[in-house]
CSV table of C-alpha atoms and ligand atoms in Angstrom, one decimal:
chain,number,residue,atom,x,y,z
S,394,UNK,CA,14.0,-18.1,16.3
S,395,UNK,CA,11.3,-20.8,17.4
S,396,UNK,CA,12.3,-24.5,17.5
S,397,UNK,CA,9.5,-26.4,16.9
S,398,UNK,CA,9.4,-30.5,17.2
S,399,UNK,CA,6.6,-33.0,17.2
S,400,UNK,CA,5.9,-36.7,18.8
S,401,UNK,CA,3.2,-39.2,18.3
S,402,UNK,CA,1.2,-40.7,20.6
S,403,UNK,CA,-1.7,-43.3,21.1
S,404,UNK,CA,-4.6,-42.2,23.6
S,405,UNK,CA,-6.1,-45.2,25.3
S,406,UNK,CA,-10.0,-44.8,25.9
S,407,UNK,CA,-11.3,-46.0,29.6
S,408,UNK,CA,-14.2,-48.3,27.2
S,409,UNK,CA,-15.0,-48.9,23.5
S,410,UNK,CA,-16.7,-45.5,22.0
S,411,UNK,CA,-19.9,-45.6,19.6
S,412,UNK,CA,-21.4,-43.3,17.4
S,413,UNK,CA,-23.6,-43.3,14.2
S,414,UNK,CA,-20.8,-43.8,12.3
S,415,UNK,CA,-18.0,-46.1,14.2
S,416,UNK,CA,-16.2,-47.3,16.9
S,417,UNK,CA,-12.8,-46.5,18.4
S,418,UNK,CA,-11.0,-47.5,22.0
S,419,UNK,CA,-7.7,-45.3,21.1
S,420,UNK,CA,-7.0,-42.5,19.2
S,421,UNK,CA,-4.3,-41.3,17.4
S,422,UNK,CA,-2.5,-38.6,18.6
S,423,UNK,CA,0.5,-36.0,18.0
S,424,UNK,CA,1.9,-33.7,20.2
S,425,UNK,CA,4.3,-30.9,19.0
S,426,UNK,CA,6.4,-28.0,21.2
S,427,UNK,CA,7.0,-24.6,20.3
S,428,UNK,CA,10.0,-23.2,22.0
S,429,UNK,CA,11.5,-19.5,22.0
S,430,UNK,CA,14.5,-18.0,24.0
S,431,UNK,CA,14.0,-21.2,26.8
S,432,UNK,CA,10.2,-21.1,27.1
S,433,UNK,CA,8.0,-23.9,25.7
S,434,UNK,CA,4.5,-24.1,24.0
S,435,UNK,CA,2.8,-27.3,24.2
S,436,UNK,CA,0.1,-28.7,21.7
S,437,UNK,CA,-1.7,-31.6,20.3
S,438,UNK,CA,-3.6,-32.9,17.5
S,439,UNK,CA,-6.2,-35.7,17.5
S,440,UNK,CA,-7.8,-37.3,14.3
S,441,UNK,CA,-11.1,-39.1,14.4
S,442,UNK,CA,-11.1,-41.3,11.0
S,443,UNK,CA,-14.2,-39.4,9.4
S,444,UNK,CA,-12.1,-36.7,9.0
S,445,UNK,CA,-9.3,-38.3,6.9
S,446,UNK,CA,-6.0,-37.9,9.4
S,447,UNK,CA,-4.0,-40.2,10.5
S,448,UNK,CA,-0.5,-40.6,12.2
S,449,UNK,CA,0.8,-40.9,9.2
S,450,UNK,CA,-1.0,-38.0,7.5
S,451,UNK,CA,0.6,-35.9,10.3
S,452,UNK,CA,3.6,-36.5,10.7
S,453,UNK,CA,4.3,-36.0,7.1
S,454,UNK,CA,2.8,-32.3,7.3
S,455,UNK,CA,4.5,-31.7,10.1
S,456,UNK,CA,7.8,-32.8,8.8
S,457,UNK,CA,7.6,-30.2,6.1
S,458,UNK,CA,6.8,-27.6,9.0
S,459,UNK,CA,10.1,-24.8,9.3
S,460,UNK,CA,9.4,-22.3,11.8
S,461,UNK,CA,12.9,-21.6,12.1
S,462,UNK,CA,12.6,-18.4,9.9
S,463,UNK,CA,10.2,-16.8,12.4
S,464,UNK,CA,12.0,-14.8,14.9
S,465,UNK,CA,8.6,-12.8,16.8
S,466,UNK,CA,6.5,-15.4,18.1
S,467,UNK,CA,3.5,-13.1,18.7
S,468,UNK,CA,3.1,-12.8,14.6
S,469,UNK,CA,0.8,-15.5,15.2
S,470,UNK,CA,-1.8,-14.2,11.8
S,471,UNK,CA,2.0,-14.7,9.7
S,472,UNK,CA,3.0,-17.8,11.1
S,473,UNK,CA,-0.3,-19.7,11.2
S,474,UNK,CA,-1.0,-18.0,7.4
S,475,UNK,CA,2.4,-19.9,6.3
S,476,UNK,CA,1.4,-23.5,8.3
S,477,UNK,CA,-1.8,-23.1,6.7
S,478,UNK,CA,-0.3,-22.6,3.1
S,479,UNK,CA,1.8,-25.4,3.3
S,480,UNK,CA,-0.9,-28.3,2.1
S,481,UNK,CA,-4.4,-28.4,2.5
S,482,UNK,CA,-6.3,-30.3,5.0
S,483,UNK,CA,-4.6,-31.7,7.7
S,484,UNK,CA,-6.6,-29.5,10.1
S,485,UNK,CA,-5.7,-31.4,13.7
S,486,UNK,CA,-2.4,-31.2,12.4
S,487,UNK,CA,-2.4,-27.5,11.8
S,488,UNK,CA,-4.0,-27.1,15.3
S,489,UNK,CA,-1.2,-28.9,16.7
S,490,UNK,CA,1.0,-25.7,16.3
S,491,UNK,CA,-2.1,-23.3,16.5
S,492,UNK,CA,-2.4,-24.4,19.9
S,493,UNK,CA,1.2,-24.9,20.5
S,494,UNK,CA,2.1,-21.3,19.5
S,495,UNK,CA,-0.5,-20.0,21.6
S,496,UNK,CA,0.3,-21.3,24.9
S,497,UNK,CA,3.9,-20.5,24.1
S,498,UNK,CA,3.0,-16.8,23.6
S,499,UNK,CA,0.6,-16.9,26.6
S,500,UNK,CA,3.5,-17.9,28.7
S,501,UNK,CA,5.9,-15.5,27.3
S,502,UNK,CA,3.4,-12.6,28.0
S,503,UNK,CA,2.3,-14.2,31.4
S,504,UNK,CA,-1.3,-14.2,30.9
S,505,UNK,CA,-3.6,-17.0,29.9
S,506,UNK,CA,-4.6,-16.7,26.8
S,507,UNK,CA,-8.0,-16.1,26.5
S,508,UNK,CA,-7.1,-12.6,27.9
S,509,UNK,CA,-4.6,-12.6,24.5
S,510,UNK,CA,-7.8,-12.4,22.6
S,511,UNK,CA,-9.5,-10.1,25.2
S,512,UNK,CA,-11.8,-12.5,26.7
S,513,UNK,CA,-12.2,-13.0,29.9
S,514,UNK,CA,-12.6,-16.9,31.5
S,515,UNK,CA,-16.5,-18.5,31.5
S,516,UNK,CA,-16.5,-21.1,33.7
S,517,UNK,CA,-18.6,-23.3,31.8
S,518,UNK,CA,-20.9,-26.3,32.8
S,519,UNK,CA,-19.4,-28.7,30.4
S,520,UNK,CA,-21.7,-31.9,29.0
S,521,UNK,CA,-20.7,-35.5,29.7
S,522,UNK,CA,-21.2,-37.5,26.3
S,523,UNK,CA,-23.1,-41.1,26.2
S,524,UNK,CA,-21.7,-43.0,23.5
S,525,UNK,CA,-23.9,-45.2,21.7
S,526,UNK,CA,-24.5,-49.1,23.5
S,527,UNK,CA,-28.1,-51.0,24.6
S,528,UNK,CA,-30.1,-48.8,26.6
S,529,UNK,CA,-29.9,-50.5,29.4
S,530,UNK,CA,-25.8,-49.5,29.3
S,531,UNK,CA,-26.7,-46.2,28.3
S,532,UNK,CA,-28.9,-45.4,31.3
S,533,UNK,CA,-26.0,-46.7,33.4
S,534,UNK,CA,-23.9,-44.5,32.3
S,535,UNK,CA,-26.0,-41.8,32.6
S,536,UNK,CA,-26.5,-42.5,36.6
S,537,UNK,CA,-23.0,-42.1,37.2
S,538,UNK,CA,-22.9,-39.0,35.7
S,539,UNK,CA,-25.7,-37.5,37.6
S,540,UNK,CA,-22.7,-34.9,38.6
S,541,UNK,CA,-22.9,-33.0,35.5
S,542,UNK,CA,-25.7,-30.2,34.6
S,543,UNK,CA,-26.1,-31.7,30.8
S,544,UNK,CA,-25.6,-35.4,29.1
S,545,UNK,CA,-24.7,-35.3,25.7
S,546,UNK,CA,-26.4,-38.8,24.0
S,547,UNK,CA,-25.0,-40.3,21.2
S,548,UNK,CA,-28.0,-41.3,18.8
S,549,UNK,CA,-28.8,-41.8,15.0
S,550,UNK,CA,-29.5,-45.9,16.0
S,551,UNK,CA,-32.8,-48.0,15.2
S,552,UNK,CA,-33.4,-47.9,18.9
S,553,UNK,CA,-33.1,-43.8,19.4
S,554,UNK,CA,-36.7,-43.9,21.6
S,555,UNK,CA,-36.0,-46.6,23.6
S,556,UNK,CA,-32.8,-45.3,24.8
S,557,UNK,CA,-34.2,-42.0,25.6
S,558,UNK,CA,-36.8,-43.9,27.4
S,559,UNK,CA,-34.0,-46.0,29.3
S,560,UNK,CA,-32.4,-42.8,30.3
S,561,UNK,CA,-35.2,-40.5,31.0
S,562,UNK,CA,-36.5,-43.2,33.6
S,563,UNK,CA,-33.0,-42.6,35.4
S,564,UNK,CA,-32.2,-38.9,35.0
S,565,UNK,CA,-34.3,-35.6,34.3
S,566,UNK,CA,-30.6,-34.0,33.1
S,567,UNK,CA,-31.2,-31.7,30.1
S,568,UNK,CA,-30.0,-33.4,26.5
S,569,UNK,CA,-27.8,-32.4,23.9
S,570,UNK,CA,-28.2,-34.2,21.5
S,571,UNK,CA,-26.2,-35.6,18.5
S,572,UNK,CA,-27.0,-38.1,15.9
S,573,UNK,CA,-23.6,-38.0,13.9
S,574,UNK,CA,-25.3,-37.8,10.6
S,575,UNK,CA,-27.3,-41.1,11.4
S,576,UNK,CA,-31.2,-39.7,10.5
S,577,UNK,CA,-31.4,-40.1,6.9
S,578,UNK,CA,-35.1,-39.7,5.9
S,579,UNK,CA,-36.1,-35.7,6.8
S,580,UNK,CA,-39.8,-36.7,7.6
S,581,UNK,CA,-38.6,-38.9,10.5
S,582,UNK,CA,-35.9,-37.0,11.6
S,583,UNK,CA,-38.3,-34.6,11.9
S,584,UNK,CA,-40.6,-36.8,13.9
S,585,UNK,CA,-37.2,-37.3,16.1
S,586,UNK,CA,-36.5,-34.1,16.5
S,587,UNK,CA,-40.4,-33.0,17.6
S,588,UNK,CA,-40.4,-36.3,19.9
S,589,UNK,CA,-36.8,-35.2,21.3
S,590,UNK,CA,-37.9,-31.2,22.0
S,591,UNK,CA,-40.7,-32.8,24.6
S,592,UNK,CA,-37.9,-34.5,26.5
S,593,UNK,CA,-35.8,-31.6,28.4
S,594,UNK,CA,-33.3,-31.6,24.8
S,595,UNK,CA,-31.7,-27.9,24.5
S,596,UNK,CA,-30.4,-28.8,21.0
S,597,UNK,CA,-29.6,-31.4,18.4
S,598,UNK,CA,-26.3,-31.6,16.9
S,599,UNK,CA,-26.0,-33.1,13.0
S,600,UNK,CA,-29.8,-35.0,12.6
S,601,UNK,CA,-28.5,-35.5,9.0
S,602,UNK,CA,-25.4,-36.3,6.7
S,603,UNK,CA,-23.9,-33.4,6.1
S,604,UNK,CA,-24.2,-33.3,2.4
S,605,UNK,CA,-28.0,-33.5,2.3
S,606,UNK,CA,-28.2,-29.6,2.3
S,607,UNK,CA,-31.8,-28.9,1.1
S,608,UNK,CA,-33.1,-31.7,4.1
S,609,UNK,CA,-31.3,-30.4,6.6
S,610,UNK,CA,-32.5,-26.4,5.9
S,611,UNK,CA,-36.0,-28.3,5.5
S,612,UNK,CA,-35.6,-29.5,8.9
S,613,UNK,CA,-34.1,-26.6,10.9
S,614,UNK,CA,-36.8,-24.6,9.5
S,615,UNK,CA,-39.7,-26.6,11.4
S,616,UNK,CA,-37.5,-27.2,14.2
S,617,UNK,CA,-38.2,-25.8,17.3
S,618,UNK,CA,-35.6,-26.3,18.9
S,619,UNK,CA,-31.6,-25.3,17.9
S,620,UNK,CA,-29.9,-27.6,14.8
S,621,UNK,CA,-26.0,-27.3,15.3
S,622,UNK,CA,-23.6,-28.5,12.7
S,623,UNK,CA,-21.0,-30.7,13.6
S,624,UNK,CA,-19.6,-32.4,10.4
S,625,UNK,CA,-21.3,-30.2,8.5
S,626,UNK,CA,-19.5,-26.8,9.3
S,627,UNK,CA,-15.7,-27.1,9.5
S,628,UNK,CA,-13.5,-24.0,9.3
S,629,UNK,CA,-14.3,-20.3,9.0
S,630,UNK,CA,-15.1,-20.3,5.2
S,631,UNK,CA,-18.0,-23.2,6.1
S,632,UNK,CA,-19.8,-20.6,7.8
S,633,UNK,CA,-21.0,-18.3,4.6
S,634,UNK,CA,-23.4,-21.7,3.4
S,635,UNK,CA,-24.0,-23.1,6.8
S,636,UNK,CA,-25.9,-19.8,8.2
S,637,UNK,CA,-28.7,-20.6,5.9
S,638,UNK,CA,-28.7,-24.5,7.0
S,639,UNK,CA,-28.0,-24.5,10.9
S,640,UNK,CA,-29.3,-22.5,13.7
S,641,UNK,CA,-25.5,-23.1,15.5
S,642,UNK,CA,-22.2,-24.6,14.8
S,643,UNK,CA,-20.0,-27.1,17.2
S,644,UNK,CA,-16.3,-25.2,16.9
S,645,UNK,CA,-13.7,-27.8,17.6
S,646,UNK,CA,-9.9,-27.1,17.5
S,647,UNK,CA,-9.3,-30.2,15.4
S,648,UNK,CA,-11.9,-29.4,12.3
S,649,UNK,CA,-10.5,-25.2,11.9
S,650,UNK,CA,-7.4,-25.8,12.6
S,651,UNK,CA,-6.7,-24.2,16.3
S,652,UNK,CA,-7.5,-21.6,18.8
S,653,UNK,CA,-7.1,-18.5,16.4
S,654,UNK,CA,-9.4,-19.5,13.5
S,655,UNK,CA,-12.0,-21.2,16.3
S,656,UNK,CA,-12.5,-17.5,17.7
S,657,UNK,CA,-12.8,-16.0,14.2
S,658,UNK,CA,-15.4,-18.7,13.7
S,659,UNK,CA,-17.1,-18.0,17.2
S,660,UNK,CA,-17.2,-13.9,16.1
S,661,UNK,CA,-18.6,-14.8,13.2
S,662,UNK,CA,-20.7,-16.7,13.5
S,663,UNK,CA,-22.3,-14.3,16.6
S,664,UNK,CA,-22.3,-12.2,13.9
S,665,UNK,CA,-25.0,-14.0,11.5
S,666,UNK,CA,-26.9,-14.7,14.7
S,667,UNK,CA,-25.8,-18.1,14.8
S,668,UNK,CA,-25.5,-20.1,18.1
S,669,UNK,CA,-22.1,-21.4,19.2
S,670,UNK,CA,-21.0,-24.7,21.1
S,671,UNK,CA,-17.6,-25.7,22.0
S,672,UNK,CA,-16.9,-29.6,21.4
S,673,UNK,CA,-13.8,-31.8,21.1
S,674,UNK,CA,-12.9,-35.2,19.9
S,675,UNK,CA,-11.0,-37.5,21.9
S,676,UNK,CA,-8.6,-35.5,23.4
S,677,UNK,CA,-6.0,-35.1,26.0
S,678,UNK,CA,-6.2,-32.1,29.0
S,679,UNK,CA,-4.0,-30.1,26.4
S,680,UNK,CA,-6.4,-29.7,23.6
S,681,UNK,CA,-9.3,-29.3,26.1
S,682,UNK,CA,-7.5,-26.7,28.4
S,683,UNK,CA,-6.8,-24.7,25.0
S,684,UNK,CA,-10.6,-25.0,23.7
S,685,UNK,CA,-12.1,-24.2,26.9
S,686,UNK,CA,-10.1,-20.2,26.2
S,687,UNK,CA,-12.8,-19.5,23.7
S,688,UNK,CA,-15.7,-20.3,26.3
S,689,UNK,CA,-17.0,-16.8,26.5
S,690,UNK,CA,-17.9,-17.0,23.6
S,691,UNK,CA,-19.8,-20.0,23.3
S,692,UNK,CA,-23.7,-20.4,24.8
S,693,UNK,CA,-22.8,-24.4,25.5
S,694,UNK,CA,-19.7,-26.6,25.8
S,695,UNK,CA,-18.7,-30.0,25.1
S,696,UNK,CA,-15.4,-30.2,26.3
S,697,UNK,CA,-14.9,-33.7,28.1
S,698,UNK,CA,-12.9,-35.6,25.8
S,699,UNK,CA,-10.4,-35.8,28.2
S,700,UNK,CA,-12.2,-37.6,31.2
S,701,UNK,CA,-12.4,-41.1,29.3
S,702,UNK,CA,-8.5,-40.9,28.6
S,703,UNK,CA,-6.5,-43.5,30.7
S,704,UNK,CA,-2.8,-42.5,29.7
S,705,UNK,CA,-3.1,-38.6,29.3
S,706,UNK,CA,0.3,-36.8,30.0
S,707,UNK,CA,-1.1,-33.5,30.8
S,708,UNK,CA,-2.7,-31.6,33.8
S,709,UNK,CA,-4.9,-28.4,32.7
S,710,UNK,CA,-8.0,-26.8,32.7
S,711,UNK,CA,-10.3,-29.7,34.8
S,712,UNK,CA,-13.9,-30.2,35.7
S,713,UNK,CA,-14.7,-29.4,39.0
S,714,UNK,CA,-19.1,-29.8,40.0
S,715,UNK,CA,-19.3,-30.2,36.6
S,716,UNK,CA,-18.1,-27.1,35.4
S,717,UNK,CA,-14.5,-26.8,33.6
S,718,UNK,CA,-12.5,-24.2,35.8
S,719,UNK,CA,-9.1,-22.8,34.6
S,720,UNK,CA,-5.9,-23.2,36.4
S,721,UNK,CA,-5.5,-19.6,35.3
S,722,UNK,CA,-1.5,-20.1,34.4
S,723,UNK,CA,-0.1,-18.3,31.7
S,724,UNK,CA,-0.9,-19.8,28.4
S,725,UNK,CA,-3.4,-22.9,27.9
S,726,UNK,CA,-3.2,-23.2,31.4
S,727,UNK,CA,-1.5,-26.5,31.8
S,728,UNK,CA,-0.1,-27.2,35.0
S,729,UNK,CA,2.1,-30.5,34.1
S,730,UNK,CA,3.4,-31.8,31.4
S,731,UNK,CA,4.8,-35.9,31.2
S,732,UNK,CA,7.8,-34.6,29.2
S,733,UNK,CA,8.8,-38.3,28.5
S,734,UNK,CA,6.3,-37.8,25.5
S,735,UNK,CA,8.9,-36.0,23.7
S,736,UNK,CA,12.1,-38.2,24.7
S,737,UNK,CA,10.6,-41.8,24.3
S,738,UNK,CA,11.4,-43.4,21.1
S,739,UNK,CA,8.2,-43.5,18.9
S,740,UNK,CA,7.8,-47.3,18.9
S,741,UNK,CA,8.0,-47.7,22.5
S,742,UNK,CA,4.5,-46.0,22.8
R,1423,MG,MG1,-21.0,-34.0,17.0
């Protein structure tokens, strides 16, 4: 039988975060554990606003979770079919026991589990991400991240070139890009994206909204350099209409709904020649420790949404030079665990 409980949390932010479409300093959070015959599985959902989650949202789906009728652990296609079936939506939610199951199944089988889905461990050069502030700020930032091989650079502002000016007088780093949907006309997101490819930028994540279909195709079609879909490109079933709009897509635990459907979407999309990142939202070790499983199959990652967290309970997967290198324990890989997260009274966090 597998016991399976859940426990909110709030995720404090080291400083204010910006993008083209908000602002947060916390982030709500909910952690859930998956136990079988004395062994635990730990997991975690986050929920940016855009995408419609919430605390609240969560807890009432997982509420309605019962995984008591579930005696093999390892059925992970059954189980994760049935948490699936219960409502739609509620994808961080769903990847909350995705993730959960998983590292209880790695530990039971005493392998990590990226070796579960017959991969074997890239150690990754992950990107540090420059949220949106003056580019004076920005290049800041940017200096004290000279450790890492890539800077990801929040943009979609009315200052985009002066930023990239700010920073490129600091830092020869290569760019990813990401714009969060914030170019809105395709001829100047065009001119952004032309400007951006003569500035050491290896892709650009989003230019547009994510409904503008027909621009967005327009634009990755005179692009010379990769357009990834973020927003735009969600779980598996996104992939069939995004092949013909992005050159990539940005996989993230919280938008398919775990570790399982993430690798389908990886395959897949390796399949229809498509190029795959690996990104997060703002995240504890947990979620970034079980993300960082599917790294062989990803040509770049984004996984540092756990290096601007003050209060994170976990110890995983960690960035070491600039490159996120695996504990190599059985399951995600976590190598502590605050358990007060799951004995502390909600409204004492
Ligand atoms: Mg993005």
């Amino acid at each position: 039988m597998l016991e399976f409980s859940f426990s909110p949390f709030t995720l404090e932010l080291k400083s204010v975060f910006r993008i083209a479409r908000g602002e947060r300093s916390s982030a709500p959070l909910v952690f859930t554990k998956i136990s079988h015959e004395g062994v635990d599985g730990y997991g975690e959902a986050s929920m940016p606003v855009l995408y419609g989650e919430s605390h609240a949202s969560a807890e009432a789906f997982l509420s309605k979770v019962d995984l008591s009728g579930f005696t093999d652990p390892f059925q992970t296609e059954s189980i994760l079919h049935y948490v699936d079936s219960i409502a739609p939506d509620n994808k961080a939610a769903k990847a909350a026991i995705d993730i959960a199951l998983h590292d209880l199944i790695g530990k039971l089988a005493g392998k990590p589990v990226h070796t579960l889905f017959g991969l074997p461990y890239k150690e990754h050069h992950t990107s540090m991400t420059i949220g949106i502030d003056t580019p004076e700020k920005m290049a800041e930032k940017a200096i004290s991240y000279n450790g890492f091989k890539y800077l990801k650079i929040k943009l979609g502002t009315d200052r985009d070139k002066e930023i990239i000016a700010a920073i490129r007088q600091v830092t020869d780093q290569p760019f990813f890009i990401d714009a969060n949907q914030g170019w809105t006309d395709k001829h100047l997101a065009l001119d952004q994206v032309q400007w951006l490819s003569e500035q050491n930028t290896i892709f650009i994540e989003q230019p547009m909204p994510r409904e503008r279909k027909e621009d967005l195709q327009w634009l990755t079609s005179r692009s010379s350099i990769p357009i990834i879909g973020d927003e735009g490109v969600q779980r598996l079933d996104d992939l069939k209409e995004a092949s013909g709009i992005y050159n990539g897509i940005n996989i993230k635990l919280m938008k398919c709904t775990g570790i399982r459907e993430g690798f389908k979407m990886a395959v897949a999309a390796k399949a229809l020649g498509m190029r795959v990142m690996l990104g997060c939202m703002s995240e504890t070790s947990c979620a970034i420790s079980a993300a960082s499983h599917l790294g062989a199959l990803a040509d770049w990652v984004d996984l540092d949404g756990n290096l601007d967290a003050l209060n994170d309970p976990f110890r995983g997967h960690f960035v070491d030079g600039g490159r996120l290198v695996a504990t190599g324990l059985p399951g995600i890989g976590l190598s502590k665990v605050d358990l007060k997260i799951f004995q502390e009274p909600a409204s004492l966090r």
